Amino acid sequence: MANFNDPLRKIPLFPLETVLFPDGIIALKIFETRYLDMIKQCMRENTEFGVVSIIKGQETNNEGLSTTFSQIGTLAQIKDFDPIQPALFITKSLGTKRFKLLQSQQESNGLWVGEVELLDSDPLMPIPEEHLKMSKLLDEIISVLKSEDLLSESSIKEPFRIDDCGWVSNRFAELLPISLAQKTHLLAQTNPRIRLDLITEIIEDDDLKNLIVH
């Protein structure tokens, strides 16, 4: 039984070419044996797996090729599980706590396992006055998704904490069409106010407001 209060733990990893943020939803189609077994174990033991982004190489770790993962990842808790076939699962998982990846290794079945240190959750922090426009913009985006019946397909789920720096910055980080490196850099920020500052700069510098709304 895992000690959920221990900041150090060993977890199964799911390397992806994306970044999962706390309170975000990630949908996965599971068909490889190693991940089918991982999902079954997580469901059986009520444990989480870790999502890390692939910085270099491939997660299959082909002979002669090195593989590098991001040092920061996010725990994922399975919320929706649909075994549509014996060897095909459709899952939706919720991002919970961020972690620092201390080391990783690939087991004989191909599954990556990492030793991680859990990081503190974002402190609750009101939106500063100069960023209230960001809160209003996110509220507009949510309204558009609702009106087009797309909210359930997005990474945004209730409760909508549009008055909280951490929640707002994480949702924008998911939505923005920016590089994997930029998303990873945003995930690594321990101060949600700084993360929101950076996101505001990205949107204003690249004039992305209309793009993410429409």
Short mmCIF file of C-alpha atoms in Angstrom, two decimals:
data_model
loop_
_atom_site.label_atom_id
_atom_site.label_comp_id
_atom_site.label_asym_id
_atom_site.label_seq_id
_atom_site.Cartn_x
_atom_site.Cartn_y
_atom_site.Cartn_z
CA MET A 1 0.00 0.00 0.00
CA ALA A 2 1.42 3.38 -1.01
CA ASN A 3 2.00 6.02 1.62
CA PHE A 4 0.11 8.97 0.15
CA ASN A 5 1.70 11.38 2.64
CA ASP A 6 5.25 10.51 1.58
CA PRO A 7 6.67 13.17 -0.81
CA LEU A 8 8.99 10.52 -2.28
CA ARG A 9 7.42 7.63 -4.14
CA LYS A 10 7.89 5.25 -7.04
CA ILE A 11 5.22 5.47 -9.72
CA PRO A 12 4.48 4.13 -13.21
CA LEU A 13 5.10 6.72 -15.90
CA PHE A 14 3.17 7.49 -19.07
CA PRO A 15 5.50 9.52 -21.31
CA LEU A 16 3.63 11.67 -23.82
CA GLU A 17 4.21 14.50 -26.25
CA THR A 18 2.00 16.75 -24.17
CA VAL A 19 1.86 18.28 -20.69
CA LEU A 20 -0.80 17.58 -18.06
CA PHE A 21 -1.54 20.37 -15.60
CA PRO A 22 -3.16 20.03 -12.16
CA ASP A 23 -6.98 20.00 -12.35
CA GLY A 24 -6.82 19.34 -16.07
CA ILE A 25 -8.32 16.31 -17.83
CA ILE A 26 -6.38 14.07 -20.18
CA ALA A 27 -8.11 11.52 -22.41
CA LEU A 28 -6.10 8.46 -23.39
CA LYS A 29 -6.68 5.50 -25.68
CA ILE A 30 -4.87 2.55 -24.09
CA PHE A 31 -3.98 -0.46 -26.23
CA GLU A 32 -0.38 -1.48 -25.44
CA THR A 33 -0.09 -4.38 -23.00
CA ARG A 34 2.22 -2.52 -20.61
CA TYR A 35 -0.26 0.35 -20.27
CA LEU A 36 -3.30 -1.90 -20.13
CA ASP A 37 -1.67 -3.64 -17.16
CA MET A 38 -0.73 -0.28 -15.62
CA ILE A 39 -4.29 1.00 -15.84
CA LYS A 40 -5.67 -2.22 -14.35
CA GLN A 41 -3.24 -1.97 -11.44
CA CYS A 42 -4.05 1.70 -10.82
CA MET A 43 -7.77 0.90 -10.82
CA ARG A 44 -7.32 -2.11 -8.55
CA GLU A 45 -5.08 -0.32 -6.02
CA ASN A 46 -6.63 3.14 -6.34
CA THR A 47 -3.27 4.66 -7.24
CA GLU A 48 -2.11 7.25 -9.73
CA PHE A 49 0.33 7.24 -12.63
CA GLY A 50 2.65 10.02 -13.71
CA VAL A 51 2.46 11.95 -16.97
CA VAL A 52 5.81 13.26 -18.19
CA SER A 53 6.64 14.85 -21.52
CA ILE A 54 9.23 13.40 -23.87
CA ILE A 55 12.09 15.85 -24.38
CA LYS A 56 14.35 13.65 -26.50
CA GLY A 57 14.08 10.26 -28.16
CA GLN A 58 11.14 7.87 -27.99
CA GLU A 59 9.51 6.30 -24.97
CA THR A 60 9.97 2.86 -26.54
CA ASN A 61 13.71 3.38 -25.96
CA ASN A 62 14.92 1.78 -29.16
CA GLU A 63 18.37 0.27 -28.86
CA GLY A 64 21.10 2.85 -29.32
CA LEU A 65 18.79 5.82 -28.73
CA SER A 66 18.73 7.72 -25.45
CA THR A 67 15.44 8.93 -24.01
CA THR A 68 15.01 12.07 -21.93
CA PHE A 69 11.87 13.06 -20.06
CA SER A 70 10.92 16.39 -18.54
CA GLN A 71 12.01 16.78 -14.93
CA ILE A 72 8.55 18.02 -13.96
CA GLY A 73 5.39 15.97 -14.39
CA THR A 74 1.89 15.59 -12.99
CA LEU A 75 0.14 12.73 -11.24
CA ALA A 76 -2.97 11.49 -13.03
CA GLN A 77 -5.97 9.96 -11.26
CA ILE A 78 -8.26 7.82 -13.40
CA LYS A 79 -11.78 9.24 -13.34
CA ASP A 80 -13.47 7.56 -16.30
CA PHE A 81 -12.70 4.05 -17.50
CA ASP A 82 -14.31 2.42 -20.53
CA PRO A 83 -12.98 -1.04 -21.50
CA ILE A 84 -14.56 -1.05 -24.95
CA GLN A 85 -12.54 -4.15 -25.90
CA PRO A 86 -10.36 -6.55 -23.87
CA ALA A 87 -7.27 -4.85 -25.30
CA LEU A 88 -8.60 -1.32 -25.74
CA PHE A 89 -9.43 1.06 -22.91
CA ILE A 90 -10.64 4.63 -23.18
CA THR A 91 -9.79 6.63 -20.08
CA LYS A 92 -10.08 10.15 -18.74
CA SER A 93 -7.76 11.12 -15.92
CA LEU A 94 -7.51 14.17 -13.69
CA GLY A 95 -4.23 15.94 -13.07
CA THR A 96 -3.57 16.18 -9.33
CA LYS A 97 -0.15 17.03 -7.88
CA ARG A 98 3.01 18.02 -9.72
CA PHE A 99 6.18 16.07 -9.11
CA LYS A 100 9.91 16.27 -9.77
CA LEU A 101 11.29 13.25 -11.60
CA LEU A 102 14.42 12.13 -9.76
CA GLN A 103 15.22 9.07 -11.84
CA SER A 104 13.54 6.69 -14.25
CA GLN A 105 14.07 3.22 -15.61
CA GLN A 106 12.33 0.96 -18.09
CA GLU A 107 11.19 -2.42 -16.84
CA SER A 108 11.32 -5.69 -18.76
CA ASN A 109 7.72 -5.26 -19.97
CA GLY A 110 8.56 -1.84 -21.45
CA LEU A 111 6.82 0.21 -18.75
CA TRP A 112 8.73 3.21 -17.47
CA VAL A 113 8.87 3.66 -13.70
CA GLY A 114 10.09 6.78 -11.94
CA GLU A 115 11.19 7.80 -8.48
CA VAL A 116 9.53 11.16 -7.89
CA GLU A 117 9.28 13.88 -5.29
CA LEU A 118 5.84 15.40 -4.91
CA LEU A 119 5.71 19.19 -5.11
CA ASP A 120 3.44 21.52 -3.19
CA SER A 121 0.14 22.43 -4.78
CA ASP A 122 -0.38 26.01 -5.90
CA PRO A 123 -1.47 28.24 -3.02
CA LEU A 124 -4.85 29.86 -3.49
CA MET A 125 -4.13 33.30 -4.89
CA PRO A 126 -6.69 35.89 -6.04
CA ILE A 127 -6.37 37.27 -9.56
CA PRO A 128 -4.49 40.61 -9.35
CA GLU A 129 -6.29 43.59 -10.82
CA GLU A 130 -3.97 43.85 -13.81
CA HIS A 131 -4.87 40.26 -14.80
CA LEU A 132 -8.64 40.44 -14.35
CA LYS A 133 -8.89 40.57 -18.15
CA MET A 134 -7.41 37.05 -18.22
CA SER A 135 -10.09 35.78 -15.89
CA LYS A 136 -12.77 37.37 -18.09
CA LEU A 137 -11.18 35.88 -21.21
CA LEU A 138 -11.20 32.39 -19.72
CA ASP A 139 -14.82 32.84 -18.68
CA GLU A 140 -15.60 33.77 -22.29
CA ILE A 141 -13.77 30.67 -23.56
CA ILE A 142 -15.76 28.44 -21.20
CA SER A 143 -19.00 30.06 -22.40
CA VAL A 144 -18.05 29.39 -26.03
CA LEU A 145 -17.22 25.75 -25.25
CA LYS A 146 -20.55 25.35 -23.47
CA SER A 147 -22.52 26.95 -26.31
CA GLU A 148 -20.88 24.66 -28.87
CA ASP A 149 -21.29 21.60 -26.61
CA LEU A 150 -17.52 21.07 -26.54
CA LEU A 151 -16.83 21.48 -22.84
CA SER A 152 -16.94 17.75 -22.11
CA GLU A 153 -14.28 17.18 -24.79
CA SER A 154 -11.94 19.82 -23.39
CA SER A 155 -9.46 19.65 -20.52
CA ILE A 156 -11.59 22.06 -18.47
CA LYS A 157 -13.86 20.68 -15.77
CA GLU A 158 -15.91 22.09 -12.94
CA PRO A 159 -15.58 23.74 -10.52
CA PHE A 160 -14.51 26.76 -12.57
CA ARG A 161 -12.19 28.70 -10.27
CA ILE A 162 -11.80 31.76 -12.47
CA ASP A 163 -10.86 33.89 -9.48
CA ASP A 164 -7.75 31.81 -8.69
CA CYS A 165 -4.34 32.49 -10.27
CA GLY A 166 -3.23 28.86 -10.31
CA TRP A 167 -6.38 27.44 -11.88
CA VAL A 168 -6.65 30.19 -14.50
CA SER A 169 -2.97 29.98 -15.47
CA ASN A 170 -3.12 26.18 -15.77
CA ARG A 171 -6.16 26.27 -18.03
CA PHE A 172 -4.54 28.81 -20.35
CA ALA A 173 -1.34 26.77 -20.40
CA GLU A 174 -3.37 23.80 -21.66
CA LEU A 175 -5.23 25.82 -24.28
CA LEU A 176 -2.40 27.86 -25.76
CA PRO A 177 -0.85 26.62 -29.05
CA ILE A 178 2.70 26.85 -27.71
CA SER A 179 5.66 24.48 -27.73
CA LEU A 180 6.11 21.53 -25.42
CA ALA A 181 9.14 23.28 -23.91
CA GLN A 182 7.06 26.38 -23.12
CA LYS A 183 4.31 24.31 -21.52
CA THR A 184 6.86 22.43 -19.43
CA HIS A 185 8.42 25.73 -18.34
CA LEU A 186 5.00 26.96 -17.23
CA LEU A 187 4.32 23.74 -15.31
CA ALA A 188 7.62 24.16 -13.47
CA GLN A 189 6.67 27.59 -12.09
CA THR A 190 6.03 27.30 -8.35
CA ASN A 191 4.41 30.75 -8.12
CA PRO A 192 1.02 30.84 -9.89
CA ARG A 193 1.22 34.63 -10.18
CA ILE A 194 4.46 34.35 -12.16
CA ARG A 195 2.90 31.63 -14.34
CA LEU A 196 -0.02 33.93 -15.09
CA ASP A 197 2.38 36.80 -15.82
CA LEU A 198 4.20 34.63 -18.37
CA ILE A 199 0.96 33.48 -20.00
CA THR A 200 -0.31 37.04 -20.29
CA GLU A 201 2.92 38.02 -22.03
CA ILE A 202 2.61 35.09 -24.45
CA ILE A 203 -0.97 35.97 -25.37
CA GLU A 204 -0.27 39.67 -25.80
CA ASP A 205 3.06 39.27 -27.62
CA ASP A 206 1.73 36.68 -30.08
CA ASP A 207 -1.78 38.15 -30.33
CA LEU A 208 -3.36 34.79 -29.48
CA LYS A 209 -6.58 36.04 -27.88
CA ASN A 210 -8.82 35.52 -30.91
CA LEU A 211 -7.19 32.20 -31.74
CA ILE A 212 -7.88 30.56 -28.38
CA VAL A 213 -11.43 31.90 -28.21
CA HIS A 214 -12.37 30.78 -31.71
#
